[in-house]
Short mmCIF file of C-alpha atoms in Angstrom, two decimals:
data_model
loop_
_atom_site.label_atom_id
_atom_site.label_comp_id
_atom_site.label_asym_id
_atom_site.label_seq_id
_atom_site.Cartn_x
_atom_site.Cartn_y
_atom_site.Cartn_z
CA MET A 1067 208.09 -38.94 99.65
CA VAL A 1068 211.76 -38.47 98.88
CA GLY A 1069 212.33 -35.15 97.14
CA ASP A 1070 208.64 -34.34 96.99
CA SER A 1071 207.64 -30.70 97.01
CA TYR A 1072 203.99 -29.79 97.28
CA VAL A 1073 204.13 -26.03 96.78
CA THR A 1074 206.17 -23.36 95.07
CA GLU A 1075 209.26 -22.16 96.91
CA GLY A 1076 208.63 -19.08 99.03
CA SER A 1077 204.86 -19.36 98.81
CA THR A 1078 202.50 -19.05 101.75
CA ILE A 1079 200.52 -21.94 103.14
CA THR A 1080 197.05 -20.81 104.10
CA GLY A 1081 194.64 -22.38 106.57
CA ALA A 1082 195.01 -25.93 107.82
CA THR A 1083 196.55 -27.23 104.59
CA PHE A 1084 198.50 -30.16 106.08
CA LEU A 1085 196.61 -30.50 109.37
CA ASP A 1086 196.80 -34.17 110.44
CA PHE A 1087 198.26 -34.93 106.98
CA LEU A 1088 200.26 -38.06 107.96
CA LYS A 1089 199.03 -38.40 111.54
CA ALA A 1090 199.48 -41.88 113.06
CA ASN A 1091 200.98 -43.31 109.85
CA THR A 1092 203.10 -46.08 111.35
CA ASN A 1093 204.47 -47.07 107.92
CA LEU A 1094 206.27 -43.74 107.50
CA VAL A 1095 209.97 -44.09 108.35
CA ASP A 1096 211.79 -41.29 106.50
CA ALA A 1097 210.69 -37.80 105.45
CA TYR A 1098 214.18 -36.25 105.41
CA ASN A 1099 214.03 -35.15 101.79
CA LEU A 1100 210.48 -33.86 101.99
CA GLU A 1101 210.65 -30.25 100.87
CA ILE A 1102 208.32 -27.83 102.59
CA PRO A 1103 209.76 -24.53 101.35
CA MET A 1104 207.14 -22.04 102.54
CA LEU A 1105 208.53 -18.92 104.18
CA SER A 1106 205.21 -17.96 105.76
CA VAL A 1107 202.97 -20.53 107.44
CA ALA A 1108 199.40 -19.73 108.45
CA GLU A 1109 197.46 -20.82 111.52
CA ASN A 1110 197.23 -24.63 111.94
CA ALA A 1111 198.97 -25.30 108.59
CA TYR A 1112 201.19 -28.18 109.78
CA LYS A 1113 199.51 -28.89 113.10
CA SER A 1114 199.84 -32.61 113.97
CA MET A 1115 201.29 -33.35 110.53
CA PHE A 1116 203.42 -36.29 111.77
CA ASP A 1117 201.70 -36.71 115.16
CA SER A 1118 202.12 -40.30 116.44
CA CYS A 1119 204.09 -41.53 113.43
CA THR A 1120 205.87 -43.84 115.85
CA ASN A 1121 208.28 -45.35 113.29
CA LEU A 1122 209.36 -42.04 111.74
CA LYS A 1123 213.14 -41.80 112.17
CA ARG A 1124 213.87 -38.68 110.13
CA GLY A 1125 211.63 -35.70 109.58
CA PRO A 1126 212.22 -32.95 107.00
CA GLN A 1127 215.80 -31.66 107.13
CA LEU A 1128 214.78 -28.01 107.27
CA LEU A 1129 211.69 -26.11 108.33
CA PRO A 1130 212.59 -22.86 106.53
CA ALA A 1131 209.54 -20.74 107.35
CA THR A 1132 210.50 -17.47 109.02
CA ASN A 1133 206.97 -16.28 109.78
CA LEU A 1134 204.88 -18.74 111.81
CA GLY A 1135 201.14 -18.46 112.33
CA LYS A 1136 199.24 -19.46 115.46
CA THR A 1137 199.66 -23.19 116.33
CA CYS A 1138 201.10 -23.94 112.87
CA TYR A 1139 203.70 -26.51 114.08
CA ARG A 1140 201.82 -27.55 117.24
CA ASN A 1141 202.09 -31.33 117.81
CA MET A 1142 203.93 -31.63 114.48
CA PHE A 1143 206.10 -34.53 115.75
CA TYR A 1144 204.17 -35.31 118.93
CA ASN A 1145 204.93 -38.84 120.17
CA CYS A 1146 207.27 -39.67 117.29
CA ALA A 1147 209.27 -41.93 119.60
CA SER A 1148 211.66 -43.14 116.86
CA LEU A 1149 212.51 -39.66 115.55
CA GLU A 1150 216.30 -39.36 115.58
CA ASN A 1151 216.99 -36.05 113.90
CA ALA A 1152 215.91 -32.68 115.11
CA HIS A 1153 215.23 -29.89 112.72
CA VAL A 1154 216.69 -26.55 111.86
CA LEU A 1155 214.04 -24.02 112.86
CA ALA A 1156 214.45 -20.83 110.83
CA ALA A 1157 211.52 -18.85 112.23
CA THR A 1158 212.05 -15.29 113.40
CA LYS A 1159 208.41 -14.31 113.88
CA LEU A 1160 206.53 -16.63 116.22
CA ALA A 1161 202.82 -16.60 116.92
CA GLN A 1162 201.06 -18.00 119.95
CA GLY A 1163 201.30 -21.79 120.17
CA CYS A 1164 203.39 -22.27 117.01
CA TYR A 1165 205.85 -24.69 118.70
CA GLN A 1166 203.60 -26.10 121.43
CA ARG A 1167 204.30 -29.81 121.97
CA MET A 1168 206.21 -29.88 118.67
CA PHE A 1169 208.76 -32.49 119.84
CA TYR A 1170 206.90 -33.74 122.89
CA GLY A 1171 207.54 -37.46 123.41
CA CYS A 1172 210.45 -37.62 120.94
CA ALA A 1173 212.78 -39.49 123.31
CA LYS A 1174 215.69 -39.75 120.84
CA ILE A 1175 215.95 -36.05 119.96
CA ASN A 1176 219.13 -34.56 121.48
CA TYR A 1177 219.90 -31.62 119.18
CA ILE A 1178 217.82 -28.64 118.03
CA LYS A 1179 219.04 -25.53 116.23
CA MET A 1180 216.99 -22.32 116.15
CA LEU A 1181 218.09 -19.66 113.66
CA GLY A 1182 215.80 -16.85 114.83
CA THR A 1183 217.24 -13.70 116.34
CA GLN A 1184 214.24 -12.29 118.19
CA ASN A 1185 213.24 -12.92 121.77
CA TYR A 1186 211.00 -15.95 121.66
CA ARG A 1187 207.49 -15.68 123.08
CA ASP A 1188 206.85 -17.97 126.05
CA ASP A 1189 203.41 -18.83 124.68
CA ALA A 1190 204.94 -20.03 121.42
CA PHE A 1191 206.50 -22.98 123.28
CA ILE A 1192 204.28 -23.67 126.27
CA SER A 1193 200.70 -24.87 126.51
CA ASP A 1194 198.94 -25.48 129.81
CA GLY A 1195 202.33 -26.01 131.48
CA THR A 1196 203.39 -28.58 128.85
CA ASN A 1197 206.56 -27.60 127.07
CA TRP A 1198 207.40 -27.96 123.42
CA CYS A 1199 209.91 -30.78 123.84
CA GLY A 1200 209.06 -32.63 127.04
CA GLY A 1201 210.25 -36.20 126.97
CA VAL A 1202 213.22 -35.63 124.64
CA ALA A 1203 216.63 -37.18 125.44
CA ALA A 1204 217.91 -36.55 128.98
CA SER A 1205 220.88 -34.62 127.61
CA GLY A 1206 221.37 -32.73 124.40
CA GLU A 1207 222.25 -29.43 122.77
CA LEU A 1208 220.09 -26.45 121.92
CA TRP A 1209 221.78 -24.00 119.55
CA MET A 1210 220.48 -20.44 119.20
CA ASP A 1211 221.55 -16.93 118.32
CA LYS A 1212 223.54 -15.15 121.04
CA SER A 1213 220.91 -12.38 121.11
CA LEU A 1214 218.55 -14.89 122.76
CA ASN A 1215 220.78 -15.34 125.81
CA PRO A 1216 218.42 -15.47 128.81
CA ILE A 1217 220.92 -13.58 130.98
CA THR A 1218 220.41 -10.46 128.87
CA ASN A 1219 216.94 -11.25 127.51
CA TYR A 1220 215.07 -12.87 130.34
CA THR A 1221 212.24 -15.19 129.42
CA SER A 1222 210.03 -16.12 132.36
CA SER A 1223 209.64 -19.73 131.26
CA TRP A 1224 213.19 -20.35 130.06
CA ASN A 1225 213.33 -23.64 131.99
CA LYS A 1226 210.44 -24.91 129.87
CA ILE A 1227 211.98 -23.75 126.60
CA VAL A 1228 215.37 -25.38 127.25
CA PRO A 1229 214.97 -29.10 128.01
CA ALA A 1230 216.26 -30.17 131.44
CA GLY A 1231 219.80 -31.54 131.19
CA TRP A 1232 220.51 -29.87 127.86
CA THR A 1233 223.34 -27.45 127.14
CA VAL A 1234 222.63 -24.16 125.39
CA HIS A 1235 225.15 -22.98 122.80
CA TYR A 1236 225.10 -19.55 121.22
CA VAL A 1237 226.13 -18.83 117.64
CA GLU A 1238 227.35 -15.50 116.36
#
């Protein structure tokens, strides 16, 4: 899968194109160079794409989409216990459920960077009280734009968006 690109840069993925695409593939170890260059991702497009790929150590380096459809990244890396790298999340427009349980059960993840500058929707991250990255490393760093500071832009479920024990850093 190294260097593979399945669509044209900047195109839009429609429907459940990669739904369950590599789900539970225990032979998959590295997808770092997998290019998924869509800027707009429709509902369910990548839902559970790598779900339960327990030996996956590196996922795609960048998830460049800025416009996310409903549940498009939900469970994308769910229970990928060996996953060591987090991902740069470029999205600025989030739909309901787009990040739900995205990194849930990824015990080695300790760094996530979000490039968006809008206030994030609570329901983009949380599903039935289960947060988007429950079970990640006990300490880590979450980087985000300073405009998302919860002191000035209160989010009611901030404690479920920022993993317990993690430090939030703001970039200019």
